[in-house]
Short mmCIF file of C-alpha atoms in Angstrom, two decimals:
data_model
loop_
_atom_site.label_atom_id
_atom_site.label_comp_id
_atom_site.label_asym_id
_atom_site.label_seq_id
_atom_site.Cartn_x
_atom_site.Cartn_y
_atom_site.Cartn_z
CA MET A 16 72.36 35.70 79.97
CA PRO A 17 68.78 35.20 79.57
CA GLU A 18 67.92 31.56 79.56
CA GLY A 19 65.34 29.46 77.85
CA ASP A 20 62.41 30.48 79.97
CA ILE A 21 63.13 34.27 79.14
CA LEU A 22 63.13 33.58 75.62
CA ARG A 23 59.72 31.66 75.70
CA LEU A 24 58.22 34.85 77.42
CA VAL A 25 60.02 37.27 75.03
CA SER A 26 58.49 35.01 72.00
CA ALA A 27 55.22 34.94 73.29
CA ARG A 28 55.31 38.71 73.94
CA LEU A 29 56.55 39.41 70.36
CA ASP A 30 53.78 37.26 69.01
CA GLU A 31 51.21 39.17 70.75
CA ALA A 32 52.51 42.36 69.18
CA LEU A 33 53.68 41.24 65.78
CA ALA A 34 52.17 37.98 64.69
CA GLY A 35 49.90 38.24 61.72
CA ARG A 36 50.59 41.96 61.07
CA VAL A 37 52.33 43.68 58.21
CA LEU A 38 55.62 45.41 59.09
CA VAL A 39 55.44 49.16 58.33
CA ARG A 40 58.76 49.71 59.57
CA ALA A 41 61.77 47.41 59.82
CA GLU A 42 65.28 48.66 60.81
CA LEU A 43 68.16 46.34 61.15
CA ARG A 44 71.09 48.28 62.43
CA TRP A 45 73.50 45.51 61.81
CA PRO A 46 76.41 45.70 59.45
CA SER A 47 75.49 42.38 57.54
CA ALA A 48 71.76 43.26 57.38
CA ALA A 49 71.53 46.98 57.13
CA GLU A 50 70.40 46.65 53.43
CA VAL A 51 67.75 43.89 54.12
CA VAL A 52 64.27 45.04 53.21
CA LEU A 53 61.47 43.54 55.64
CA THR A 54 59.18 46.33 55.20
CA GLY A 55 55.77 45.07 53.79
CA ARG A 56 56.19 41.50 54.88
CA THR A 57 53.88 39.83 57.52
CA VAL A 58 55.23 38.22 60.80
CA VAL A 59 54.15 34.68 60.94
CA GLU A 60 55.34 33.76 64.27
CA ASN A 61 58.08 34.07 66.72
CA VAL A 62 59.80 30.93 67.90
CA ALA A 63 62.45 30.30 70.80
CA TYR A 64 64.89 27.50 70.66
CA GLY A 65 67.17 27.42 73.57
CA LYS A 66 68.53 30.86 73.91
CA HIS A 67 67.79 31.71 70.26
CA LEU A 68 64.79 33.57 68.72
CA PHE A 69 63.39 33.28 65.27
CA THR A 70 60.96 35.98 63.87
CA ARG A 71 59.55 34.16 60.87
CA LEU A 72 58.10 36.08 57.84
CA ASP A 73 55.67 35.10 55.28
CA ASP A 74 58.25 35.28 52.25
CA GLY A 75 60.14 32.18 53.78
CA ARG A 76 62.67 34.24 55.60
CA SER A 77 63.43 34.36 59.30
CA LEU A 78 65.17 36.93 61.40
CA HIS A 79 67.43 35.23 63.98
CA THR A 80 68.52 37.16 67.14
CA HIS A 81 70.26 36.21 70.26
CA LEU A 82 70.35 38.42 73.40
CA ARG A 83 73.52 37.15 74.87
CA MET A 84 74.36 38.91 78.08
CA GLU A 85 72.82 42.37 77.83
CA GLY A 86 70.13 42.07 75.01
CA SER A 87 66.47 42.68 75.52
CA TRP A 88 63.15 43.52 73.61
CA ARG A 89 60.50 46.06 74.68
CA ILE A 90 57.11 46.43 73.13
CA ALA A 91 55.59 50.09 72.64
CA ARG A 92 52.57 51.64 71.04
CA THR A 93 53.66 52.61 67.53
CA GLY A 94 53.98 56.49 67.31
CA ALA A 95 54.82 56.64 71.16
CA ARG A 96 58.07 57.89 72.61
CA ASP A 97 59.29 54.41 73.55
CA ALA A 98 58.81 53.15 70.08
CA ARG A 99 61.26 55.66 68.49
CA GLY A 100 64.26 53.49 68.93
CA ALA A 101 66.53 56.37 69.05
CA GLU A 102 68.85 55.13 71.75
CA PRO A 103 72.44 54.22 70.42
CA ASN A 104 72.35 50.67 71.43
CA VAL A 105 69.13 49.85 69.56
CA ARG A 106 69.89 47.14 66.88
CA VAL A 107 66.62 46.25 65.45
CA VAL A 108 63.14 47.85 65.31
CA LEU A 109 59.94 46.02 64.01
CA ALA A 110 56.61 47.80 63.87
CA ASN A 111 53.31 47.34 62.49
CA GLU A 112 50.38 49.92 62.55
CA TRP A 113 49.82 49.22 66.38
CA TRP A 114 52.87 47.90 67.99
CA THR A 115 56.52 48.57 67.70
CA ALA A 116 59.16 45.84 69.02
CA VAL A 117 62.75 47.57 69.73
CA GLY A 118 65.68 45.13 70.19
CA ASN A 119 68.17 46.73 72.55
CA ARG A 120 71.82 45.38 72.86
CA ILE A 121 70.91 42.42 70.76
CA GLY A 122 74.17 40.30 70.65
CA MET A 123 73.53 38.46 67.37
CA LEU A 124 71.40 38.97 64.38
CA HIS A 125 71.01 37.41 60.85
CA VAL A 126 68.41 37.26 58.14
CA LEU A 127 68.14 33.73 56.62
CA ARG A 128 65.93 31.44 54.79
CA THR A 129 63.48 29.90 57.37
CA PRO A 130 64.50 26.24 56.34
CA ASP A 131 68.11 27.28 57.14
CA GLU A 132 67.33 27.88 60.88
CA ARG A 133 68.73 24.34 61.26
CA VAL A 134 72.24 25.68 60.34
CA ILE A 135 71.96 27.55 63.74
CA VAL A 136 70.20 25.13 66.10
CA GLY A 137 71.63 21.95 64.25
CA PRO A 138 74.63 22.02 66.40
CA LEU A 139 72.85 22.55 69.76
CA GLY A 140 71.45 19.93 71.95
CA PRO A 141 67.78 19.36 72.51
CA ASP A 142 65.66 22.36 73.71
CA VAL A 143 64.90 21.58 77.47
CA LEU A 144 61.61 23.39 76.95
CA GLY A 145 60.67 21.67 73.56
CA ASP A 146 57.25 20.04 73.39
CA ASP A 147 58.92 16.79 72.37
CA PHE A 148 61.66 16.93 75.07
CA PRO A 149 60.37 14.21 77.60
CA GLU A 150 59.91 11.72 74.79
CA THR A 151 62.79 12.31 72.31
CA GLY A 152 64.93 15.12 73.61
CA LEU A 153 65.56 13.84 77.10
CA PRO A 154 67.32 10.54 75.81
CA GLU A 155 69.36 12.37 73.37
CA ALA A 156 70.56 14.99 75.87
CA VAL A 157 71.45 12.23 78.30
CA ALA A 158 73.37 10.46 75.43
CA ARG A 159 75.17 13.60 74.58
CA MET A 160 76.14 14.45 78.20
CA ARG A 161 77.36 10.91 78.76
CA ALA A 162 79.43 10.84 75.47
CA ASP A 163 80.82 14.13 76.39
CA ASP A 164 81.86 12.86 79.80
CA ALA A 165 83.64 9.82 78.35
CA THR A 166 85.78 11.95 76.25
CA GLY A 167 86.73 14.57 78.52
CA GLY A 168 84.50 17.28 77.20
CA SER A 169 84.45 18.99 73.72
CA GLY A 170 85.49 22.01 71.91
CA PRO A 171 87.11 24.50 74.27
CA ARG A 172 86.09 22.66 77.21
CA HIS A 173 88.12 19.50 76.20
CA ARG A 174 90.68 18.38 78.64
CA PRO A 175 91.93 14.96 77.95
CA GLU A 176 92.56 14.00 81.74
CA ARG A 177 88.75 14.25 82.18
CA ALA A 178 88.12 11.03 80.06
CA ALA A 179 89.32 9.47 83.34
CA THR A 180 87.99 11.64 85.86
CA GLY A 181 84.73 12.80 84.36
CA VAL A 182 83.19 16.10 83.45
CA PRO A 183 81.37 17.91 86.19
CA VAL A 184 77.61 17.92 85.77
CA ALA A 185 77.46 21.69 86.17
CA GLU A 186 79.70 22.43 83.15
CA ALA A 187 77.60 19.70 81.09
CA LEU A 188 74.30 21.50 81.90
CA LEU A 189 75.72 24.81 80.85
CA ASP A 190 76.97 23.35 77.49
CA GLN A 191 74.37 24.40 74.73
CA HIS A 192 75.67 21.56 72.64
CA LEU A 193 74.36 19.01 74.92
CA VAL A 194 71.15 20.64 76.09
CA ALA A 195 69.94 23.95 75.05
CA GLY A 196 68.31 26.50 77.02
CA ILE A 197 69.77 26.04 80.56
CA GLY A 198 71.98 28.72 82.04
CA THR A 199 73.58 29.72 85.35
CA ILE A 200 70.42 29.96 87.13
CA TYR A 201 68.77 26.73 86.28
CA THR A 202 72.12 24.94 86.55
CA ALA A 203 72.21 26.07 90.29
CA GLU A 204 68.52 25.55 91.25
CA SER A 205 68.24 22.18 89.43
CA LEU A 206 71.39 20.89 91.14
CA PHE A 207 70.10 22.15 94.46
CA ALA A 208 66.72 20.84 93.99
CA GLU A 209 68.25 17.34 93.36
CA ARG A 210 70.72 17.82 96.04
CA VAL A 211 73.64 17.18 93.78
CA TYR A 212 77.23 18.58 94.20
CA PRO A 213 77.93 20.82 91.04
CA TRP A 214 81.36 19.22 90.47
CA THR A 215 80.01 15.56 90.54
CA PRO A 216 81.12 13.78 87.38
CA VAL A 217 78.23 13.33 85.00
CA ARG A 218 78.98 9.61 85.06
CA ASP A 219 78.30 9.66 88.94
CA VAL A 220 75.15 11.38 88.63
CA GLU A 221 72.47 8.53 89.71
CA ASP A 222 69.47 10.26 88.04
CA LEU A 223 70.51 12.43 85.03
CA GLU A 224 67.19 12.13 83.62
CA GLY A 225 65.49 13.29 86.68
CA LEU A 226 67.97 16.36 86.91
CA LEU A 227 67.08 17.52 83.49
CA LEU A 228 63.41 17.13 83.87
CA THR A 229 63.67 19.25 87.04
CA ALA A 230 65.45 21.86 85.32
CA ARG A 231 62.62 21.87 82.55
CA ALA A 232 60.02 21.84 85.27
CA LEU A 233 61.64 24.85 87.06
CA MET A 234 61.71 26.59 83.75
CA GLN A 235 58.22 25.93 83.03
CA ARG A 236 57.00 27.56 86.19
CA THR A 237 58.59 30.67 85.20
CA VAL A 238 56.98 30.55 81.78
CA ARG A 239 53.69 30.22 83.31
CA HIS A 240 53.77 32.45 86.14
CA GLY A 241 56.68 34.91 85.34
CA PHE A 242 58.75 35.81 88.61
CA ASP A 243 55.90 35.57 91.00
CA PRO A 244 57.04 34.13 94.40
CA ARG A 245 53.43 33.35 95.10
CA ALA A 246 53.77 30.70 92.47
CA GLY A 247 56.87 29.04 94.03
CA VAL A 248 59.06 30.97 91.67
CA VAL A 249 62.11 31.43 94.23
CA ARG A 250 66.08 31.30 93.90
CA HIS A 251 67.19 29.28 96.43
CA VAL A 252 70.87 29.38 95.89
CA HIS A 253 71.61 31.32 92.59
CA GLY A 254 72.92 34.80 93.39
CA ARG A 255 72.79 34.15 97.09
CA THR A 256 76.41 34.02 98.13
CA ARG A 257 76.87 34.03 101.75
CA LYS A 258 73.04 33.97 102.54
CA ALA A 259 71.80 31.31 104.57
CA CYS A 260 70.24 28.34 102.86
CA HIS A 261 66.52 28.13 102.75
CA VAL A 262 66.60 24.57 103.95
CA CYS A 263 69.43 24.27 106.32
CA GLY A 264 70.69 27.62 106.94
CA THR A 265 74.31 26.99 105.80
CA PRO A 266 75.72 29.93 103.90
CA VAL A 267 75.50 29.40 100.10
CA VAL A 268 78.79 29.43 98.40
CA GLU A 269 80.14 30.35 94.88
CA GLY A 270 82.23 28.61 92.49
CA THR A 271 83.26 28.83 88.85
CA ALA A 272 82.46 26.28 86.13
CA ASN A 273 84.67 26.25 82.92
CA GLU A 274 87.90 28.38 82.41
CA PRO A 275 88.14 31.67 80.96
CA PRO A 276 86.65 33.14 78.75
CA TYR A 277 83.82 30.56 79.29
CA ASP A 278 83.86 30.78 82.78
CA ARG A 279 80.29 30.95 84.71
CA PRO A 280 79.25 31.27 88.28
CA VAL A 281 77.81 28.29 90.09
CA PHE A 282 76.11 28.57 93.47
CA TRP A 283 75.37 25.95 95.76
CA CYS A 284 74.65 24.99 99.39
CA PRO A 285 77.77 22.80 100.89
CA SER A 286 75.43 20.94 103.38
CA CYS A 287 72.53 20.36 101.14
CA GLN A 288 74.83 19.38 98.25
CA ALA A 289 77.65 18.07 100.01
CA GLN A 290 80.82 16.90 98.13
CA PRO A 291 80.53 13.01 97.75
CA ALA A 292 83.11 11.27 99.91
CA GLY A 293 86.62 10.54 98.54
CA ARG A 294 86.55 13.48 96.28
#
């Protein structure tokens, strides 16, 4: 699933193509929104929050989309073949005189009043890429993670016995209700950068604030430079099962966080991120 850094890149790309321009074509191929008319409206801006995207319009409405596992947006010149949006998996087409944005395999779509965006993002934790994260989001995220750890998790992750043993930090990082925007890539990469064993209970992580700021810094690097390895954008453990650790040469291993259907892969180096003694 695309993570917060990808949503920032997508929102910036959509802004370049759509912001400040009138929609001459707007097709919402979604049962609950098929009759909604957006043609003639001007796109004000595109805003990402965690893994959610909001396309705000000049009439006080927002188009909310979520990519889920397979979704993507592409930009094409209006009138070009790629702008037709004729593929069966296209869920939304937004076009102005110059550019067309085509949403393929979009996993979630709503049209709502812009002030009602809070209904969607309200239950989420602070956006790790938010401008105010270091000042206000970070202490809130830490507080949410510690409270979740103390109660043994929440929602489908809740297991009463964990109130005594603690919630694994990898699972806490993946929970969008605790901190928004971090997925499997930056869970693995931030834990590796801080040399933290993924199943260390949140209560035993010595520098939870530093871990979250590391995840933010890694994601910001991708936002600034894309996936250019010359800028240091390198995956050290994620997706590298059985390959040699870049630091010590030990084969990277893969585990699973959470239980089905919420299970996610987690990658780590068993030497650089050794399991704490006694666990």
